[in-house]
Amino acid sequence: DAGVTQSPTHLIKTRGQQVTLRCSPISGHKSVSWYQQVLGQGPQFIFQYYEKEERGRGNFPDRFSARQFPNYSSELNVNALLLGDSALYLCASSLGLVSYNEQFFGPGTRLTVL
Amino acid sequence: DAKTTQPPSMDCAEGRAANLPCNHSTISGNEYVYWYRQIHSQGPQYIIHGLKNNETNEMASLIITEDRKSSTLILPHATLRDTAVYYCISSPKGSSNTGKLIFGQGTTLQVKP
């Protein structure tokens, strides 16, 4: 079975630009979460969506936004990129409801902001 | 901030049991203990979780103390492929949960030949 997929794998942007990252959850999973992982740190929670509704938001500025589509795939958008946004962006899916915390992570998108 | 504390690093000989401790002294009654691991350059991988009873699956065993203030993840026969950062996370389960996992620094486990 296919796991969580993310695209693109790597991305290089310059300061001030905008970026869109994409995630496809495991088939049957209705919940998607996004995390940012800076080098040397554990992942930091950004958003969680279930059934197309935002259910949780981490301590990130409004430059970060996300949405979930009817097929449960998701996009993470980051506007006005800063150098500090350089990180590995991870998407995780779960069945939802009582299984939110049993999350299956994708390989991540490595974003470099120059 | 993470609500758990773990040693920053540990070594284990290949084939021996790896015992990874975690302190969660402020854990609430409705919070479960979850363990994830992250092998270099990959996304985190769910290992196991528990509330108060010991749990075992094909990957590991989880031992939670009776007062629930600490736990130990046991990899019974560590292999080189178990070298990874191991994260211990406490989080509520069910409708009160928003799917927010708070990762700390984790324990870097180095399995040596």
PDB file of C-alpha atoms in Angstrom:
ATOM      1  CA  ASP A   1       0.000   0.000   0.000  1.00  0.00           C
ATOM      2  CA  ALA A   2       1.154   3.516  -0.777  1.00  0.00           C
ATOM      3  CA  GLY A   3       2.219   5.590   2.174  1.00  0.00           C
ATOM      4  CA  VAL A   4       1.929   9.325   2.593  1.00  0.00           C
ATOM      5  CA  THR A   5       3.352  11.106  -0.421  1.00  0.00           C
ATOM      6  CA  GLN A   6       4.649  14.660  -0.582  1.00  0.00           C
ATOM      7  CA  SER A   7       5.713  16.871  -3.437  1.00  0.00           C
ATOM      8  CA  PRO A   8       8.064  18.298  -4.327  1.00  0.00           C
ATOM      9  CA  THR A   9      10.945  16.505  -2.624  1.00  0.00           C
ATOM     10  CA  HIS A  10      13.201  19.523  -2.634  1.00  0.00           C
ATOM     11  CA  LEU A  11      12.568  23.178  -3.311  1.00  0.00           C
ATOM     12  CA  ILE A  12      14.727  26.282  -3.458  1.00  0.00           C
ATOM     13  CA  LYS A  13      13.130  29.701  -3.143  1.00  0.00           C
ATOM     14  CA  THR A  14      14.298  33.227  -2.479  1.00  0.00           C
ATOM     15  CA  ARG A  15      13.191  35.552   0.288  1.00  0.00           C
ATOM     16  CA  GLY A  16       9.786  37.108  -0.268  1.00  0.00           C
ATOM     17  CA  GLN A  17       8.539  34.384  -2.576  1.00  0.00           C
ATOM     18  CA  GLN A  18       5.582  32.122  -1.962  1.00  0.00           C
ATOM     19  CA  VAL A  19       5.579  28.330  -1.880  1.00  0.00           C
ATOM     20  CA  THR A  20       2.952  25.586  -2.016  1.00  0.00           C
ATOM     21  CA  LEU A  21       3.666  22.118  -0.695  1.00  0.00           C
ATOM     22  CA  ARG A  22       1.425  19.158  -1.407  1.00  0.00           C
ATOM     23  CA  CYS A  23       0.510  16.030   0.504  1.00  0.00           C
ATOM     24  CA  SER A  24      -1.513  12.936  -0.301  1.00  0.00           C
ATOM     25  CA  PRO A  25      -2.576  10.876   2.723  1.00  0.00           C
ATOM     26  CA  ILE A  26      -2.810   7.138   3.009  1.00  0.00           C
ATOM     27  CA  SER A  27      -5.982   5.849   1.385  1.00  0.00           C
ATOM     28  CA  GLY A  28      -8.821   5.954   3.894  1.00  0.00           C
ATOM     29  CA  HIS A  29      -7.137   8.477   6.168  1.00  0.00           C
ATOM     30  CA  LYS A  30      -9.213  11.598   6.679  1.00  0.00           C
ATOM     31  CA  SER A  31      -6.873  13.629   8.861  1.00  0.00           C
ATOM     32  CA  VAL A  32      -3.752  15.451   7.711  1.00  0.00           C
ATOM     33  CA  SER A  33      -1.242  17.310   9.873  1.00  0.00           C
ATOM     34  CA  TRP A  34       1.687  19.502   8.899  1.00  0.00           C
ATOM     35  CA  TYR A  35       4.953  19.900  10.784  1.00  0.00           C
ATOM     36  CA  GLN A  36       8.087  21.985  10.327  1.00  0.00           C
ATOM     37  CA  GLN A  37      11.429  20.473  11.276  1.00  0.00           C
ATOM     38  CA  VAL A  38      14.419  22.739  11.487  1.00  0.00           C
ATOM     39  CA  LEU A  39      17.820  21.058  11.384  1.00  0.00           C
ATOM     40  CA  GLY A  40      18.698  19.548  14.748  1.00  0.00           C
ATOM     41  CA  GLN A  41      15.240  20.015  16.245  1.00  0.00           C
ATOM     42  CA  GLY A  42      12.159  17.859  16.612  1.00  0.00           C
ATOM     43  CA  PRO A  43       9.172  18.506  14.330  1.00  0.00           C
ATOM     44  CA  GLN A  44       6.986  21.483  15.263  1.00  0.00           C
ATOM     45  CA  PHE A  45       3.229  21.267  14.717  1.00  0.00           C
ATOM     46  CA  ILE A  46       1.769  23.723  12.197  1.00  0.00           C
ATOM     47  CA  PHE A  47      -1.767  22.584  11.291  1.00  0.00           C
ATOM     48  CA  GLN A  48      -4.155  19.684  11.524  1.00  0.00           C
ATOM     49  CA  TYR A  49      -7.151  19.149   9.245  1.00  0.00           C
ATOM     50  CA  TYR A  50      -9.955  16.649   9.501  1.00  0.00           C
ATOM     51  CA  GLU A  51     -12.775  16.371   6.985  1.00  0.00           C
ATOM     52  CA  LYS A  52     -11.615  19.605   5.325  1.00  0.00           C
ATOM     53  CA  GLU A  53     -11.862  21.610   8.545  1.00  0.00           C
ATOM     54  CA  GLU A  54      -8.975  23.030  10.545  1.00  0.00           C
ATOM     55  CA  ARG A  55      -8.896  21.312  13.912  1.00  0.00           C
ATOM     56  CA  GLY A  56      -5.607  22.565  15.275  1.00  0.00           C
ATOM     57  CA  ARG A  57      -3.076  25.295  14.660  1.00  0.00           C
ATOM     58  CA  GLY A  58       0.414  25.687  16.046  1.00  0.00           C
ATOM     59  CA  ASN A  59       2.288  28.846  16.926  1.00  0.00           C
ATOM     60  CA  PHE A  60       3.104  29.974  13.398  1.00  0.00           C
ATOM     61  CA  PRO A  61       2.498  33.357  11.756  1.00  0.00           C
ATOM     62  CA  ASP A  62      -0.369  34.043   9.371  1.00  0.00           C
ATOM     63  CA  ARG A  63       2.042  33.668   6.469  1.00  0.00           C
ATOM     64  CA  PHE A  64       1.406  29.959   6.900  1.00  0.00           C
ATOM     65  CA  SER A  65      -1.911  28.618   5.649  1.00  0.00           C
ATOM     66  CA  ALA A  66      -3.275  25.265   4.602  1.00  0.00           C
ATOM     67  CA  ARG A  67      -6.324  23.576   3.236  1.00  0.00           C
ATOM     68  CA  GLN A  68      -7.682  20.087   2.732  1.00  0.00           C
ATOM     69  CA  PHE A  69      -9.517  18.967  -0.356  1.00  0.00           C
ATOM     70  CA  PRO A  70     -12.534  16.632  -0.748  1.00  0.00           C
ATOM     71  CA  ASN A  71     -10.165  13.753  -1.586  1.00  0.00           C
ATOM     72  CA  TYR A  72      -8.376  14.477   1.751  1.00  0.00           C
ATOM     73  CA  SER A  73      -5.169  15.641   0.112  1.00  0.00           C
ATOM     74  CA  SER A  74      -3.748  18.860   1.488  1.00  0.00           C
ATOM     75  CA  GLU A  75      -1.667  21.885   0.597  1.00  0.00           C
ATOM     76  CA  LEU A  76       0.514  24.020   2.813  1.00  0.00           C
ATOM     77  CA  ASN A  77       1.169  27.560   1.633  1.00  0.00           C
ATOM     78  CA  VAL A  78       3.832  29.871   2.950  1.00  0.00           C
ATOM     79  CA  ASN A  79       3.895  33.504   1.822  1.00  0.00           C
ATOM     80  CA  ALA A  80       6.653  36.097   2.042  1.00  0.00           C
ATOM     81  CA  LEU A  81       9.332  33.514   2.708  1.00  0.00           C
ATOM     82  CA  LEU A  82      12.036  34.271   5.246  1.00  0.00           C
ATOM     83  CA  LEU A  83      15.425  32.650   5.599  1.00  0.00           C
ATOM     84  CA  GLY A  84      14.175  31.044   8.828  1.00  0.00           C
ATOM     85  CA  ASP A  85      11.522  29.148   6.902  1.00  0.00           C
ATOM     86  CA  SER A  86      14.215  26.861   5.565  1.00  0.00           C
ATOM     87  CA  ALA A  87      13.308  23.459   6.968  1.00  0.00           C
ATOM     88  CA  LEU A  88      11.960  20.009   6.299  1.00  0.00           C
ATOM     89  CA  TYR A  89       8.174  20.170   6.020  1.00  0.00           C
ATOM     90  CA  LEU A  90       6.461  16.979   7.034  1.00  0.00           C
ATOM     91  CA  CYS A  91       2.953  15.843   6.332  1.00  0.00           C
ATOM     92  CA  ALA A  92       1.283  13.139   8.404  1.00  0.00           C
ATOM     93  CA  SER A  93      -2.024  11.374   7.977  1.00  0.00           C
ATOM     94  CA  SER A  94      -4.202   9.450  10.377  1.00  0.00           C
ATOM     95  CA  LEU A  95      -7.604   7.829  10.336  1.00  0.00           C
ATOM     96  CA  GLY A  96      -8.924  10.641  12.484  1.00  0.00           C
ATOM     97  CA  LEU A  97     -11.119  10.887  15.546  1.00  0.00           C
ATOM     98  CA  VAL A  98      -9.643   8.599  18.214  1.00  0.00           C
ATOM     99  CA  SER A  99      -6.631   7.808  16.067  1.00  0.00           C
ATOM    100  CA  TYR A 100      -5.340  11.348  15.567  1.00  0.00           C
ATOM    101  CA  ASN A 101      -2.099  10.638  17.358  1.00  0.00           C
ATOM    102  CA  GLU A 102      -1.211   7.510  15.425  1.00  0.00           C
ATOM    103  CA  GLN A 103       0.178   9.476  12.567  1.00  0.00           C
ATOM    104  CA  PHE A 104       1.934   8.210   9.472  1.00  0.00           C
ATOM    105  CA  PHE A 105       4.511  10.615   8.145  1.00  0.00           C
ATOM    106  CA  GLY A 106       5.629  11.254   4.618  1.00  0.00           C
ATOM    107  CA  PRO A 107       9.276  11.730   3.608  1.00  0.00           C
ATOM    108  CA  GLY A 108       8.965  15.489   3.743  1.00  0.00           C
ATOM    109  CA  THR A 109       9.723  18.422   1.471  1.00  0.00           C
ATOM    110  CA  ARG A 110      13.101  20.064   1.987  1.00  0.00           C
ATOM    111  CA  LEU A 111      12.651  23.833   1.538  1.00  0.00           C
ATOM    112  CA  THR A 112      15.673  26.056   1.219  1.00  0.00           C
ATOM    113  CA  VAL A 113      15.170  29.825   1.263  1.00  0.00           C
ATOM    114  CA  LEU A 114      18.055  31.895  -0.083  1.00  0.00           C
TER     115      LEU A 114
ATOM    116  CA  ASP B   1       7.472  23.013  25.032  1.00  0.00           C
ATOM    117  CA  ALA B   2       7.599  19.242  25.249  1.00  0.00           C
ATOM    118  CA  LYS B   3       6.046  17.756  28.370  1.00  0.00           C
ATOM    119  CA  THR B   4       8.479  14.857  28.451  1.00  0.00           C
ATOM    120  CA  THR B   5      12.187  14.610  29.153  1.00  0.00           C
ATOM    121  CA  GLN B   6      14.571  12.087  27.629  1.00  0.00           C
ATOM    122  CA  PRO B   7      18.327  11.550  27.723  1.00  0.00           C
ATOM    123  CA  PRO B   8      19.922  13.147  24.659  1.00  0.00           C
ATOM    124  CA  SER B   9      21.795  10.039  23.568  1.00  0.00           C
ATOM    125  CA  MET B  10      22.303   6.347  24.259  1.00  0.00           C
ATOM    126  CA  ASP B  11      24.391   3.525  22.848  1.00  0.00           C
ATOM    127  CA  CYS B  12      23.375  -0.107  22.509  1.00  0.00           C
ATOM    128  CA  ALA B  13      25.207  -3.182  21.262  1.00  0.00           C
ATOM    129  CA  GLU B  14      23.683  -4.924  18.275  1.00  0.00           C
ATOM    130  CA  GLY B  15      21.527  -7.860  19.348  1.00  0.00           C
ATOM    131  CA  ARG B  16      21.051  -6.574  22.857  1.00  0.00           C
ATOM    132  CA  ALA B  17      17.920  -4.968  24.264  1.00  0.00           C
ATOM    133  CA  ALA B  18      17.711  -1.197  24.034  1.00  0.00           C
ATOM    134  CA  ASN B  19      15.878   0.433  26.934  1.00  0.00           C
ATOM    135  CA  LEU B  20      14.939   4.057  26.302  1.00  0.00           C
ATOM    136  CA  PRO B  21      13.610   5.971  29.308  1.00  0.00           C
ATOM    137  CA  CYS B  22      11.175   8.858  29.324  1.00  0.00           C
ATOM    138  CA  ASN B  23      10.024  11.086  32.143  1.00  0.00           C
ATOM    139  CA  HIS B  24       6.509  12.537  31.983  1.00  0.00           C
ATOM    140  CA  SER B  25       5.897  13.534  35.600  1.00  0.00           C
ATOM    141  CA  THR B  26       3.161  16.058  34.743  1.00  0.00           C
ATOM    142  CA  ILE B  27       1.119  13.732  32.566  1.00  0.00           C
ATOM    143  CA  SER B  28      -2.657  14.154  32.868  1.00  0.00           C
ATOM    144  CA  GLY B  29      -5.081  11.323  33.443  1.00  0.00           C
ATOM    145  CA  ASN B  30      -6.410  11.472  29.891  1.00  0.00           C
ATOM    146  CA  GLU B  31      -3.015  11.588  28.218  1.00  0.00           C
ATOM    147  CA  TYR B  32      -1.423   8.644  26.513  1.00  0.00           C
ATOM    148  CA  VAL B  33       2.279   8.055  26.006  1.00  0.00           C
ATOM    149  CA  TYR B  34       3.336   7.771  22.364  1.00  0.00           C
ATOM    150  CA  TRP B  35       6.681   6.765  20.940  1.00  0.00           C
ATOM    151  CA  TYR B  36       7.958   7.688  17.511  1.00  0.00           C
ATOM    152  CA  ARG B  37      11.337   7.327  15.914  1.00  0.00           C
ATOM    153  CA  GLN B  38      13.021   9.169  13.077  1.00  0.00           C
ATOM    154  CA  ILE B  39      15.713   7.535  11.042  1.00  0.00           C
ATOM    155  CA  HIS B  40      18.062   9.980   9.366  1.00  0.00           C
ATOM    156  CA  SER B  41      16.499  11.860   6.443  1.00  0.00           C
ATOM    157  CA  GLN B  42      13.111  10.170   6.839  1.00  0.00           C
ATOM    158  CA  GLY B  43       9.794  11.201   8.377  1.00  0.00           C
ATOM    159  CA  PRO B  44       9.007  10.050  11.929  1.00  0.00           C
ATOM    160  CA  GLN B  45       7.613   6.553  12.327  1.00  0.00           C
ATOM    161  CA  TYR B  46       4.942   5.613  14.866  1.00  0.00           C
ATOM    162  CA  ILE B  47       6.097   2.821  17.183  1.00  0.00           C
ATOM    163  CA  ILE B  48       3.665   2.253  20.019  1.00  0.00           C
ATOM    164  CA  HIS B  49       1.440   3.971  22.565  1.00  0.00           C
ATOM    165  CA  GLY B  50      -0.143   3.218  25.918  1.00  0.00           C
ATOM    166  CA  LEU B  51      -2.165   4.662  28.760  1.00  0.00           C
ATOM    167  CA  LYS B  52      -1.308   2.729  31.904  1.00  0.00           C
ATOM    168  CA  ASN B  53      -0.918  -0.902  30.975  1.00  0.00           C
ATOM    169  CA  ASN B  54       2.203  -2.317  29.415  1.00  0.00           C
ATOM    170  CA  GLU B  55       1.922  -2.702  25.670  1.00  0.00           C
ATOM    171  CA  THR B  56       3.740  -4.835  23.117  1.00  0.00           C
ATOM    172  CA  ASN B  57       3.675  -4.965  19.355  1.00  0.00           C
ATOM    173  CA  GLU B  58       5.910  -6.323  16.629  1.00  0.00           C
ATOM    174  CA  MET B  59       8.321  -3.420  16.983  1.00  0.00           C
ATOM    175  CA  ALA B  60       8.700  -2.816  20.690  1.00  0.00           C
ATOM    176  CA  SER B  61       7.376  -3.011  24.221  1.00  0.00           C
ATOM    177  CA  LEU B  62       6.236  -0.089  26.332  1.00  0.00           C
ATOM    178  CA  ILE B  63       6.489  -0.254  30.099  1.00  0.00           C
ATOM    179  CA  ILE B  64       4.642   2.489  32.019  1.00  0.00           C
ATOM    180  CA  THR B  65       5.183   2.883  35.745  1.00  0.00           C
ATOM    181  CA  GLU B  66       2.202   2.502  38.025  1.00  0.00           C
ATOM    182  CA  ASP B  67       2.181   6.233  38.870  1.00  0.00           C
ATOM    183  CA  ARG B  68       2.453   6.961  35.114  1.00  0.00           C
ATOM    184  CA  LYS B  69       5.243   9.453  35.680  1.00  0.00           C
ATOM    185  CA  SER B  70       7.725   7.601  33.531  1.00  0.00           C
ATOM    186  CA  SER B  71       7.962   4.936  30.887  1.00  0.00           C
ATOM    187  CA  THR B  72      10.510   2.819  29.057  1.00  0.00           C
ATOM    188  CA  LEU B  73      10.525   1.799  25.427  1.00  0.00           C
ATOM    189  CA  ILE B  74      12.196  -1.558  24.914  1.00  0.00           C
ATOM    190  CA  LEU B  75      13.593  -2.755  21.608  1.00  0.00           C
ATOM    191  CA  PRO B  76      14.238  -6.421  22.471  1.00  0.00           C
ATOM    192  CA  HIS B  77      16.978  -7.178  19.951  1.00  0.00           C
ATOM    193  CA  ALA B  78      18.409  -3.975  18.549  1.00  0.00           C
ATOM    194  CA  THR B  79      19.804  -3.971  15.031  1.00  0.00           C
ATOM    195  CA  LEU B  80      21.871  -1.381  13.195  1.00  0.00           C
ATOM    196  CA  ARG B  81      18.680  -0.286  11.440  1.00  0.00           C
ATOM    197  CA  ASP B  82      17.259   0.791  14.813  1.00  0.00           C
ATOM    198  CA  THR B  83      19.760   3.651  14.947  1.00  0.00           C
ATOM    199  CA  ALA B  84      17.504   6.701  15.053  1.00  0.00           C
ATOM    200  CA  VAL B  85      16.156   9.559  17.162  1.00  0.00           C
ATOM    201  CA  TYR B  86      13.414   8.269  19.465  1.00  0.00           C
ATOM    202  CA  TYR B  87      10.703  10.644  20.632  1.00  0.00           C
ATOM    203  CA  CYS B  88       8.471  10.162  23.665  1.00  0.00           C
ATOM    204  CA  ILE B  89       5.267  12.235  23.520  1.00  0.00           C
ATOM    205  CA  SER B  90       2.336  12.610  25.887  1.00  0.00           C
ATOM    206  CA  SER B  91      -0.959  13.618  24.342  1.00  0.00           C
ATOM    207  CA  PRO B  92      -4.677  13.145  24.915  1.00  0.00           C
ATOM    208  CA  LYS B  93      -6.548  10.739  22.687  1.00  0.00           C
ATOM    209  CA  GLY B  94     -10.020  11.045  21.245  1.00  0.00           C
ATOM    210  CA  SER B  95     -12.299  14.011  20.750  1.00  0.00           C
ATOM    211  CA  SER B  96     -10.284  16.282  23.051  1.00  0.00           C
ATOM    212  CA  ASN B  97      -7.243  15.855  20.892  1.00  0.00           C
ATOM    213  CA  THR B  98      -6.376  18.042  17.924  1.00  0.00           C
ATOM    214  CA  GLY B  99      -3.711  15.799  16.464  1.00  0.00           C
ATOM    215  CA  LYS B 100      -0.977  18.048  17.782  1.00  0.00           C
ATOM    216  CA  LEU B 101       2.078  16.030  18.650  1.00  0.00           C
ATOM    217  CA  ILE B 102       4.647  17.989  20.652  1.00  0.00           C
ATOM    218  CA  PHE B 103       8.082  16.622  19.819  1.00  0.00           C
ATOM    219  CA  GLY B 104      10.987  17.338  22.129  1.00  0.00           C
ATOM    220  CA  GLN B 105      14.646  16.751  21.359  1.00  0.00           C
ATOM    221  CA  GLY B 106      14.324  12.989  21.659  1.00  0.00           C
ATOM    222  CA  THR B 107      17.009  10.402  22.371  1.00  0.00           C
ATOM    223  CA  THR B 108      19.542   9.581  19.697  1.00  0.00           C
ATOM    224  CA  LEU B 109      20.059   5.827  19.889  1.00  0.00           C
ATOM    225  CA  GLN B 110      23.252   4.546  18.315  1.00  0.00           C
ATOM    226  CA  VAL B 111      23.323   0.780  17.818  1.00  0.00           C
ATOM    227  CA  LYS B 112      26.881  -0.431  17.495  1.00  0.00           C
ATOM    228  CA  PRO B 113      28.159  -3.666  15.952  1.00  0.00           C
TER     229      PRO B 113
END
